[in-house]
Amino acid sequence: MTEATQNPTAHQGSETREFSAEVGRLLDLVVHSLYSEREIFLRELVANSADATDRRRFEALTDGAQALPENAKISINPDKDARLLTISDDGSGMNRDELVANLGTIARSGTRAFGQKLESAKPEDRPSLIGQFGVGFYAAFMVADKVDVVSRRAGSDEAWRWSSDGKGSYSLEPATRDKAGTDITLHIKSDADEFLDPWRLQDIIRKWSDHIAWPVTIMRDGKEEAANEGTALWRKSRNEVTEEQLEEFYRHITHNFDKPWDTLHWRAEGTMEFSALLFVPSTRPFEFGEQMRESKVRLHVRRMFITDDAEILPPWLRFVQGVVDTEDLPLNVSREMLQATPILTRIRKAVTTKVVNELKTRAKDAQSYATFWDNFGPVLKEGMWDDPTYKADVAALSRFRSSAVEGLTSLDDYLTRMKPEQDAIYYVTGDNTDVLNASPQIEGFKARGVEVLLLSDPVDSFWPERLGTYEGKNLRNVAQGLNDLEKFGAPETNAAEKADMDTLLPALKTALGDAVSDVRATDRLVSSAMVLSAPEGGPDLQLRKLMQRSGQDIPDVTPVLELNPTHPIVHTLAQKVQAGDKIDSLAHILLDVASIQNGETPKDVNAFSRRIMDYLAKGATA
């Protein structure tokens, strides 16, 4: 939502603001592309009301002005004659600025990406995008041709009205409300009569919102009737809860439409007591990797929501969602106290260990676990980098692509395939596993039957150094494991005649000058002519590339150019040197091609292009 241009006719604090063109387009997509699941608008609005009421209760612990009324609830009032549906709550409410900010969620949730995803999605997949992008409020426009929001912030005497038809603009003006909270009034479309029927509304609440802790009521024939049970599922034993109830609660708390890949439901008793109900999604939320790293598991104290910022789980388990409810913390616990209390520290450790053990159990089903790994493996691997307590557990849970086998493999499986004389686990890092599998960097290892793990996630450039070893075997980047090749013997493919490197290497060093730190022969190449490597003790080239992408200022590293003495191109270069020909241009072409093989752009693209064109123009055959 753009910052407003006030309407010239605005008076007494009223004004009209324009949606940005992009947001207007997305509103149109939401209204027309999610038609088949119109009922979810009610789930989203009731969930927002419940969150606002939770927020007010938490704020009231430290601010008496926020105190909730004793009969706080969420009310749904259908008016068939006026064709109005009103959802009211006693929550924290919003002032004028908060109405502008909070009803602009679409604009803060990746509008362009959302629009592209929505347009390309299959009709049956579109509903799940609502929760993933935080556009739940705007689902109201699927059933309403106008929406009015009247809200009064707790602790304030002022109320404001936000109104929009969802077609391009919204208005703001002062309003009246006798108490704090929010009323959302939908002017129901002519083809949405079902959402004015109390019985239909009751079915929707039972389906989507039955587990909300606050009472939800529906006005029917002039009487207010309870619409939900408000049961805290996490406090029930597992055998008292059906799979359908668990799935409904999962959808409520995650705003997803898939079924959970795994559900953890248990109660801890003894020195500390808490109940937990956690879920691992079966699909990866769109733009998941761009989210904040903090865990958002909800902390409750005696059923009352306290915060979702307690960091119950470490960042590398942030894909897990759910509720942890304890008796051992005071209701007026502050965020500062949460960070310092040893009770929460013990709860965090117990919950993390439970999740890790559950993943170990689920990992025994390789096919199912592969689905999980494709969704959340890159996040889980972060635990090997930033959590010394669990890094060995995460290593055992991790799966990798390999030069030796199809599909995924574990480190334990890798150990069973190691050669007798092998004392290290070899890996190579890059941006794409297929490219890595064909990379000159691993030719010598593959030719000798030594397996190499192909690591293509950004975190893969960091965690191997932190993990160090696995089951007594060092993890070694192939760039640092070149000297190990001698112990595995020479591959048969390297039996070809070698070029005269004694004259070629000095000539190349002279031609390339400061562009390389060294030029040397290597026996790790089989079909490739050359490869770049980091100088002794220098940073890995892939790590350096990642750091540059992230905008970090790092010292420039001059690479080493390594040549395959048996390759025809190297033979040709050696012959040219022996004949007294100049090889400056060819030497730079060789270096630039090696850079391209390494996934980098030549430092001087124009110079590279000129050299190639000159070489082709001369009709060179070398």
XYZ file of C-alpha atoms in Angstrom:
622
model
C 0.000 0.000 0.000
C 1.487 3.322 -0.948
C 1.659 6.299 1.350
C -1.391 8.382 0.766
C -2.197 11.254 -1.338
C -4.934 12.925 0.593
C -8.234 13.505 -1.158
C -8.746 17.208 -1.840
C -12.264 16.874 -0.416
C -11.017 15.270 2.827
C -12.336 16.994 5.952
C -12.384 16.459 9.698
C -9.635 13.866 9.506
C -11.192 11.807 6.688
C -9.107 10.957 3.644
C -8.887 8.616 0.673
C -5.755 6.668 -0.176
C -4.869 4.829 -3.339
C -3.582 1.272 -3.446
C -0.456 0.889 -5.539
C -1.137 -0.553 -9.000
C 0.574 -3.791 -7.976
C -1.538 -4.244 -4.859
C -4.668 -3.455 -6.822
C -3.776 -6.210 -9.278
C -3.221 -8.656 -6.433
C -6.555 -7.828 -4.880
C -8.151 -8.684 -8.200
C -6.270 -12.003 -8.232
C -7.302 -12.847 -4.677
C -10.940 -12.091 -5.388
C -11.195 -13.977 -8.660
C -8.605 -16.758 -8.462
C -9.553 -18.215 -5.081
C -13.248 -18.524 -5.837
C -13.511 -22.262 -5.104
C -12.538 -21.809 -1.434
C -14.534 -18.737 -0.508
C -15.328 -20.000 2.982
C -11.756 -19.499 4.126
C -12.392 -15.760 4.458
C -14.158 -16.483 7.755
C -11.305 -18.579 9.057
C -8.865 -15.771 8.293
C -10.946 -13.034 9.897
C -11.665 -15.076 13.034
C -7.982 -15.997 13.316
C -7.068 -12.295 13.099
C -9.593 -11.513 15.845
C -8.170 -14.268 18.055
C -4.634 -12.938 17.539
C -5.743 -9.416 18.466
C -7.415 -10.702 21.641
C -4.315 -12.724 22.549
C -2.202 -9.637 22.003
C -4.365 -7.502 24.264
C -4.274 -10.099 27.032
C -0.492 -10.218 26.856
C -0.149 -6.423 26.817
C -2.522 -6.181 29.803
C -0.023 -8.092 31.940
C 2.149 -4.990 32.057
C -0.362 -2.253 31.149
C -3.593 -2.016 33.084
C -5.162 0.159 30.384
C -5.163 -2.890 28.116
C -7.232 -5.042 30.498
C -9.705 -7.340 28.746
C -13.366 -7.432 29.693
C -14.316 -10.545 31.649
C -16.512 -11.871 28.841
C -14.031 -11.273 26.001
C -15.129 -13.105 22.874
C -15.384 -13.073 19.087
C -18.908 -12.385 17.812
C -20.304 -13.155 14.363
C -23.533 -11.396 13.435
C -25.210 -12.093 10.072
C -27.938 -9.653 8.980
C -29.808 -11.130 6.020
C -32.063 -8.138 5.453
C -29.198 -5.641 5.286
C -26.889 -8.217 3.635
C -24.199 -7.511 6.242
C -21.897 -9.883 8.091
C -20.025 -8.434 11.080
C -17.141 -10.070 12.962
C -16.380 -8.292 16.249
C -13.709 -8.813 18.874
C -12.502 -7.330 22.165
C -8.873 -7.393 21.103
C -6.170 -4.741 21.149
C -7.750 -2.755 18.326
C -5.916 -0.404 15.987
C -5.354 3.317 15.805
C -5.261 5.230 12.538
C -1.618 4.466 11.715
C -2.007 0.794 12.613
C -5.006 0.480 10.300
C -2.868 1.803 7.452
C 0.045 -0.507 8.296
C -1.774 -3.698 9.295
C -4.256 -3.688 6.428
C -1.353 -3.258 4.014
C -0.018 -6.779 4.645
C -0.027 -7.671 0.965
C 2.368 -4.863 0.192
C 4.837 -6.203 2.749
C 4.637 -9.840 1.678
C 6.264 -9.994 -1.728
C 3.538 -8.717 -4.014
C 5.214 -9.494 -7.309
C 6.222 -13.022 -6.290
C 2.755 -13.673 -4.909
C 1.068 -12.548 -8.100
C 3.295 -14.685 -10.280
C 2.797 -17.715 -8.052
C -0.963 -17.255 -7.926
C -1.341 -16.890 -11.678
C 0.712 -20.011 -12.414
C -0.780 -22.223 -9.672
C -3.365 -24.894 -10.354
C -6.853 -23.998 -9.070
C -6.682 -26.645 -6.348
C -3.365 -25.222 -5.090
C -4.374 -21.568 -4.949
C -6.070 -21.507 -1.517
C -2.866 -22.482 0.290
C -1.188 -19.318 -0.971
C -3.362 -17.146 1.243
C -1.735 -18.154 4.505
C 1.720 -18.292 2.954
C 1.589 -14.633 1.979
C -0.383 -13.169 4.869
C -3.205 -11.891 2.655
C -5.967 -13.415 4.788
C -7.798 -10.145 5.492
C -8.222 -9.495 1.785
C -9.935 -12.853 1.352
C -12.986 -10.958 2.620
C -13.353 -9.428 -0.846
C -14.154 -12.869 -2.259
C -17.585 -12.610 -0.657
C -17.990 -8.859 -0.089
C -18.162 -5.948 -2.508
C -17.248 -3.588 0.327
C -15.522 -4.010 3.691
C -15.730 -1.602 6.652
C -13.375 -1.875 9.611
C -14.098 0.148 12.744
C -11.371 -0.148 15.369
C -10.484 1.455 18.687
C -7.062 0.904 20.211
C -7.087 -0.352 23.807
C -6.169 2.535 26.096
C -7.409 5.141 23.596
C -10.704 7.016 23.275
C -10.415 7.402 19.507
C -11.899 5.048 16.938
C -11.302 4.980 13.191
C -13.117 3.575 10.182
C -11.278 1.955 7.246
C -13.431 1.259 4.165
C -12.708 -0.164 0.737
C -14.360 -1.892 -2.170
C -11.027 -3.563 -2.998
C -10.854 -1.966 -6.425
C -8.175 0.655 -6.038
C -8.523 2.783 -2.938
C -9.583 2.867 0.692
C -10.849 5.618 2.953
C -10.034 6.558 6.540
C -12.212 8.649 8.826
C -12.937 9.105 12.538
C -15.592 6.792 13.954
C -17.156 5.778 17.257
C -16.961 2.493 19.152
C -18.067 2.178 22.777
C -15.109 -0.011 23.765
C -11.730 -1.168 22.536
C -11.612 -3.787 19.795
C -12.524 -4.163 16.146
C -15.660 -4.636 14.027
C -15.227 -5.929 10.487
C -18.411 -5.528 8.451
C -18.731 -7.239 5.080
C -21.296 -6.045 2.540
C -22.107 -9.483 1.132
C -22.227 -9.994 -2.623
C -25.427 -11.121 -4.310
C -23.979 -14.565 -5.083
C -22.772 -15.211 -1.511
C -26.064 -15.668 0.343
C -24.760 -18.801 2.073
C -22.505 -16.658 4.264
C -25.531 -14.952 5.799
C -26.887 -18.303 7.008
C -26.023 -18.921 10.707
C -25.932 -22.696 10.183
C -23.470 -22.390 7.308
C -21.303 -20.066 9.387
C -21.436 -22.573 12.247
C -20.154 -25.337 9.956
C -17.259 -23.181 8.805
C -16.255 -22.291 12.377
C -16.359 -25.944 13.429
C -14.286 -26.921 10.420
C -11.584 -24.264 10.630
C -11.690 -22.505 13.991
C -13.051 -24.942 16.552
C -9.803 -24.931 18.525
C -9.486 -21.183 19.040
C -9.223 -20.633 22.776
C -11.539 -17.611 22.809
C -15.312 -18.118 22.698
C -16.746 -17.624 19.223
C -20.463 -16.877 19.070
C -22.968 -16.569 16.212
C -26.180 -14.551 16.394
C -29.094 -16.792 15.434
C -32.757 -15.720 15.680
C -31.840 -12.895 18.011
C -29.846 -15.130 20.344
C -26.112 -15.485 20.736
C -25.033 -19.126 20.509
C -21.628 -20.741 21.049
C -19.942 -21.766 17.794
C -16.707 -23.411 18.960
C -15.504 -25.724 21.702
C -12.356 -23.724 22.414
C -10.535 -26.875 23.471
C -6.774 -26.753 23.952
C -5.908 -29.870 21.953
C -2.327 -29.824 23.166
C -3.513 -30.491 26.729
C -5.387 -33.629 25.743
C -3.745 -37.024 25.479
C -3.026 -38.257 21.966
C -5.692 -40.952 22.092
C -8.358 -38.328 22.862
C -7.710 -36.407 19.661
C -8.646 -37.487 16.154
C -6.439 -37.023 13.092
C -9.087 -34.702 11.671
C -8.884 -32.457 14.742
C -5.104 -32.375 14.525
C -5.224 -31.437 10.852
C -7.767 -28.697 11.496
C -5.632 -27.262 14.283
C -2.543 -27.473 12.070
C -4.299 -25.480 9.366
C -5.483 -22.957 11.918
C -2.069 -22.330 13.435
C 0.005 -22.449 10.231
C -2.501 -21.000 7.740
C -1.526 -23.855 5.411
C -3.851 -26.168 3.542
C -1.595 -29.203 3.309
C -1.513 -32.055 5.785
C 1.409 -32.116 8.236
C 4.316 -34.368 7.298
C 4.752 -35.166 10.978
C 2.925 -34.420 14.233
C 4.550 -34.442 17.685
C 2.061 -34.468 20.555
C 3.239 -35.201 24.085
C 3.235 -34.095 27.692
C 6.429 -33.825 29.743
C 6.159 -34.496 33.464
C 8.647 -34.573 36.310
C 11.033 -31.770 37.226
C 9.247 -29.582 34.679
C 5.814 -29.918 33.147
C 4.667 -28.799 29.762
C 2.428 -29.903 26.918
C 3.449 -29.628 23.294
C 1.770 -30.023 19.942
C 4.166 -29.457 17.047
C 3.913 -29.939 13.303
C 6.325 -30.344 10.401
C 4.644 -29.179 7.157
C 4.540 -31.501 4.173
C 5.201 -28.682 1.704
C 7.766 -25.911 1.769
C 6.124 -22.508 2.265
C 6.763 -20.150 -0.622
C 9.723 -17.826 0.075
C 10.466 -19.837 3.237
C 14.197 -19.271 2.963
C 13.661 -15.505 3.027
C 11.916 -15.515 6.401
C 13.528 -14.432 9.629
C 15.628 -17.168 11.204
C 13.849 -17.120 14.579
C 11.541 -19.978 15.566
C 7.890 -18.973 15.908
C 6.565 -21.803 18.080
C 3.907 -20.272 20.337
C 4.523 -20.212 24.089
C 1.448 -20.548 26.317
C 1.300 -20.424 30.100
C -1.679 -22.317 31.531
C -3.402 -22.176 28.115
C -2.905 -18.429 27.799
C -0.889 -17.283 24.802
C 2.210 -15.350 25.866
C 4.388 -14.887 22.792
C 5.706 -16.518 19.622
C 9.113 -14.860 20.147
C 10.351 -17.150 22.922
C 12.611 -19.028 20.478
C 11.502 -22.406 21.802
C 13.356 -24.126 18.966
C 16.707 -23.127 17.435
C 16.779 -21.375 14.042
C 17.713 -24.578 12.202
C 14.354 -26.072 13.268
C 12.307 -22.993 12.411
C 10.174 -24.971 9.958
C 8.511 -26.676 12.963
C 5.334 -24.903 14.089
C 2.975 -25.415 16.988
C 2.360 -24.751 20.665
C 4.237 -25.352 23.921
C 2.196 -24.792 27.102
C 3.745 -24.813 30.575
C 2.598 -24.491 34.184
C 6.038 -23.469 35.425
C 6.145 -19.817 34.325
C 4.181 -16.871 35.767
C 1.471 -15.359 33.593
C 3.081 -11.940 33.801
C 6.402 -13.171 32.459
C 8.226 -10.491 30.489
C 10.295 -11.007 27.351
C 13.406 -10.130 29.350
C 12.527 -12.776 31.947
C 11.945 -15.325 29.186
C 15.518 -14.928 28.001
C 16.936 -15.352 31.508
C 14.786 -18.013 33.148
C 16.400 -21.462 33.471
C 12.940 -23.047 33.187
C 12.604 -21.973 29.574
C 16.174 -23.077 28.881
C 15.291 -26.587 30.028
C 12.068 -26.561 28.016
C 13.991 -25.507 24.905
C 16.472 -28.338 25.308
C 13.736 -30.914 25.944
C 11.668 -29.807 22.935
C 14.692 -29.646 20.618
C 15.847 -33.114 21.662
C 12.325 -34.472 21.116
C 12.165 -33.066 17.592
C 15.653 -34.339 16.715
C 14.817 -37.846 17.960
C 11.569 -37.809 16.009
C 13.441 -36.880 12.826
C 15.859 -39.753 13.440
C 12.892 -42.114 13.618
C 11.267 -40.700 10.496
C 14.592 -40.842 8.605
C 14.310 -44.656 8.575
C 11.656 -44.279 5.868
C 13.993 -43.121 3.097
C 11.287 -42.194 0.588
C 9.243 -40.088 2.993
C 12.344 -38.522 4.489
C 13.561 -37.521 1.026
C 10.407 -35.407 0.652
C 11.090 -33.735 3.976
C 14.736 -33.188 3.030
C 13.890 -31.533 -0.268
C 11.671 -29.086 1.640
C 13.743 -28.314 4.719
C 17.173 -29.915 4.393
C 19.003 -26.644 3.647
C 17.592 -25.181 6.875
C 18.328 -28.239 9.012
C 21.972 -28.251 7.849
C 22.425 -24.859 9.490
C 22.548 -26.751 12.785
C 25.985 -28.134 11.879
C 27.248 -24.577 11.650
C 25.675 -22.773 14.584
C 24.804 -25.409 17.198
C 27.739 -27.299 18.741
C 25.375 -29.257 21.001
C 23.442 -30.855 18.161
C 25.833 -30.639 15.206
C 26.637 -34.376 15.309
C 22.904 -35.224 15.399
C 22.223 -32.918 12.462
C 25.129 -34.475 10.548
C 23.572 -37.922 10.993
C 20.202 -36.561 9.800
C 21.647 -34.823 6.754
C 21.375 -36.158 3.221
C 23.504 -35.336 0.185
C 23.875 -35.824 -3.550
C 26.941 -37.833 -4.487
C 29.226 -38.617 -7.407
C 28.805 -42.345 -6.739
C 25.098 -43.036 -6.210
C 21.709 -41.900 -7.480
C 19.410 -39.981 -5.155
C 20.304 -38.983 -1.620
C 22.891 -40.525 0.659
C 23.836 -40.108 4.307
C 27.292 -39.749 5.826
C 26.866 -43.198 7.382
C 26.197 -44.688 3.960
C 29.217 -42.843 2.547
C 31.454 -44.454 5.191
C 30.407 -47.932 4.034
C 31.612 -47.162 0.497
C 34.988 -45.656 1.381
C 38.134 -47.208 -0.074
C 40.329 -49.123 2.423
C 43.118 -46.545 2.275
C 40.697 -43.579 2.479
C 40.744 -41.557 5.709
C 38.614 -38.541 4.708
C 35.117 -37.717 3.479
C 35.553 -35.664 0.316
C 33.163 -32.968 -0.869
C 32.939 -30.177 -3.423
C 30.802 -27.024 -3.188
C 29.049 -25.083 -5.910
C 25.683 -23.832 -7.146
C 24.324 -26.902 -8.943
C 24.810 -30.616 -8.290
C 24.716 -31.577 -11.979
C 27.418 -29.032 -12.766
C 29.459 -30.207 -9.785
C 29.222 -33.827 -10.913
C 30.755 -32.838 -14.252
C 33.268 -30.415 -12.725
C 36.994 -30.721 -13.450
C 37.492 -30.320 -9.700
C 36.460 -33.932 -9.042
C 37.650 -35.702 -12.207
C 40.708 -37.197 -10.512
C 38.659 -38.524 -7.595
C 35.986 -40.072 -9.809
C 38.618 -41.651 -12.063
C 40.104 -43.350 -9.003
C 36.737 -44.528 -7.679
C 36.732 -42.099 -4.729
C 33.262 -40.795 -3.871
C 32.700 -37.041 -3.602
C 29.680 -35.371 -1.970
C 28.126 -32.669 -4.160
C 27.120 -29.729 -1.953
C 25.084 -26.992 -3.631
C 23.325 -25.094 -0.811
C 24.830 -21.789 0.382
C 25.343 -23.140 3.924
C 27.456 -25.986 2.492
C 30.402 -23.636 2.137
C 30.445 -23.107 5.905
C 29.370 -26.113 7.955
C 32.020 -28.712 6.909
C 34.767 -26.677 8.550
C 32.712 -26.309 11.750
C 31.735 -29.984 11.854
C 35.336 -31.013 11.177
C 34.967 -34.774 11.480
C 32.290 -37.442 11.339
C 32.827 -40.800 13.011
C 36.542 -40.084 13.164
C 36.851 -39.199 9.468
C 37.896 -35.688 8.437
C 35.694 -33.760 6.039
C 37.928 -32.500 3.265
C 37.198 -30.181 0.362
C 38.595 -31.702 -2.847
C 40.533 -28.463 -3.344
C 42.408 -29.225 -0.129
C 42.630 -32.948 -0.762
C 44.729 -32.950 -3.913
C 47.773 -34.494 -2.304
C 45.570 -37.429 -1.202
C 45.194 -38.607 -4.789
C 48.642 -40.213 -4.754
C 47.566 -42.819 -2.234
C 44.821 -44.003 -4.601
C 47.214 -44.580 -7.526
C 46.992 -43.238 -11.061
C 43.882 -43.833 -13.207
C 44.326 -45.769 -16.428
C 43.103 -42.777 -18.418
C 46.244 -40.880 -17.405
C 48.559 -43.286 -19.249
C 48.694 -40.955 -22.266
C 51.916 -39.152 -23.141
C 52.559 -35.979 -21.171
C 53.461 -32.623 -22.668
C 56.789 -30.932 -21.961
C 55.749 -28.914 -18.911
C 59.275 -27.699 -18.098
C 59.128 -25.102 -20.852
C 55.363 -24.506 -20.894
C 54.821 -23.604 -17.238
C 57.393 -20.742 -17.106
C 56.036 -19.379 -20.386
C 52.467 -19.346 -19.060
C 53.524 -17.680 -15.799
C 55.215 -14.933 -17.800
C 52.232 -14.499 -20.130
C 49.653 -14.355 -17.328
C 51.720 -12.320 -14.875
C 49.780 -11.121 -11.807
C 46.530 -12.725 -13.029
C 47.593 -15.995 -11.347
C 49.600 -16.809 -8.253
C 51.037 -19.929 -9.883
C 50.772 -22.236 -12.873
C 51.406 -25.921 -12.277
C 50.772 -29.396 -13.637
C 48.264 -31.683 -11.927
C 47.227 -35.320 -12.231
C 43.718 -34.721 -10.849
C 42.343 -33.874 -14.303
C 41.241 -36.538 -16.784
C 39.193 -35.065 -19.636
C 39.584 -31.355 -18.858
C 42.559 -29.245 -19.864
C 42.700 -26.899 -16.871
C 41.143 -25.970 -13.562
C 41.433 -23.111 -11.085
C 42.233 -23.659 -7.428
C 42.852 -21.467 -4.405
C 46.457 -20.756 -3.425
C 47.904 -22.655 -0.489
C 46.181 -21.485 2.672
C 43.779 -19.252 0.727
C 39.981 -19.286 1.030
C 37.962 -21.737 -1.021
C 36.917 -20.089 -4.296
C 33.244 -21.018 -3.849
C 33.183 -19.566 -0.324
C 34.771 -16.389 -1.613
C 32.141 -16.154 -4.342
C 29.305 -16.511 -1.812
C 30.800 -13.840 0.416
C 31.070 -11.477 -2.536
C 27.404 -12.085 -3.434
C 26.377 -11.157 0.104
C 28.184 -7.842 -0.260
C 31.060 -8.630 2.096
C 34.316 -6.862 1.430
C 36.983 -9.565 1.214
C 40.567 -9.390 -0.049
C 41.065 -10.372 -3.665
C 42.522 -13.855 -4.133
C 44.741 -14.654 -7.082
C 44.005 -18.230 -8.193
C 46.324 -21.037 -9.223
C 45.962 -22.344 -12.781
C 46.443 -26.113 -12.954
C 46.987 -27.946 -16.254
C 46.444 -31.503 -17.409
C 49.773 -32.571 -19.058
C 48.000 -35.225 -21.182
C 45.383 -32.967 -22.749
C 45.722 -32.120 -26.491
C 45.386 -28.387 -25.855
C 48.258 -28.476 -23.372
C 50.368 -30.461 -25.892
C 49.628 -27.815 -28.527
C 50.605 -24.960 -26.207
C 53.850 -26.723 -25.305
C 54.661 -27.190 -28.989
C 54.033 -23.499 -29.684
C 56.411 -22.512 -26.880
C 59.088 -24.870 -28.235
C 58.627 -23.342 -31.703
C 59.103 -19.841 -30.282
C 55.505 -18.718 -30.924
C 53.840 -16.154 -28.689
C 51.129 -17.632 -26.473
C 49.996 -14.531 -24.522
C 46.523 -14.421 -26.080
C 45.983 -18.198 -25.793
C 47.187 -18.146 -22.184
C 44.553 -15.559 -21.240
C 41.857 -17.465 -23.145
C 42.829 -20.558 -21.148
C 42.537 -18.644 -17.855
C 39.189 -17.107 -18.800
C 37.735 -20.477 -19.826
C 38.915 -21.920 -16.504
C 37.056 -19.078 -14.748
C 33.890 -19.870 -16.701
C 34.224 -23.557 -15.754
C 34.363 -22.375 -12.157
C 31.056 -20.551 -12.520
C 32.590 -17.087 -12.726
C 32.680 -14.376 -15.356
C 36.051 -13.428 -16.882
C 37.406 -10.293 -15.233
C 37.467 -8.502 -18.595
C 34.636 -9.853 -20.729
C 35.369 -7.527 -23.636
C 39.013 -8.575 -23.747
C 37.950 -12.233 -23.630
C 35.568 -11.699 -26.559
C 38.260 -9.946 -28.607
C 40.752 -12.743 -28.028
C 38.242 -15.406 -29.048
C 37.267 -13.506 -32.213
C 40.914 -12.911 -33.130
C 41.684 -16.598 -32.574
C 38.760 -17.674 -34.782
C 39.671 -15.139 -37.449
C 43.154 -16.605 -37.741
C 41.604 -20.010 -38.411
C 43.594 -21.578 -35.578
C 43.201 -25.282 -35.226
C 44.818 -25.695 -31.825
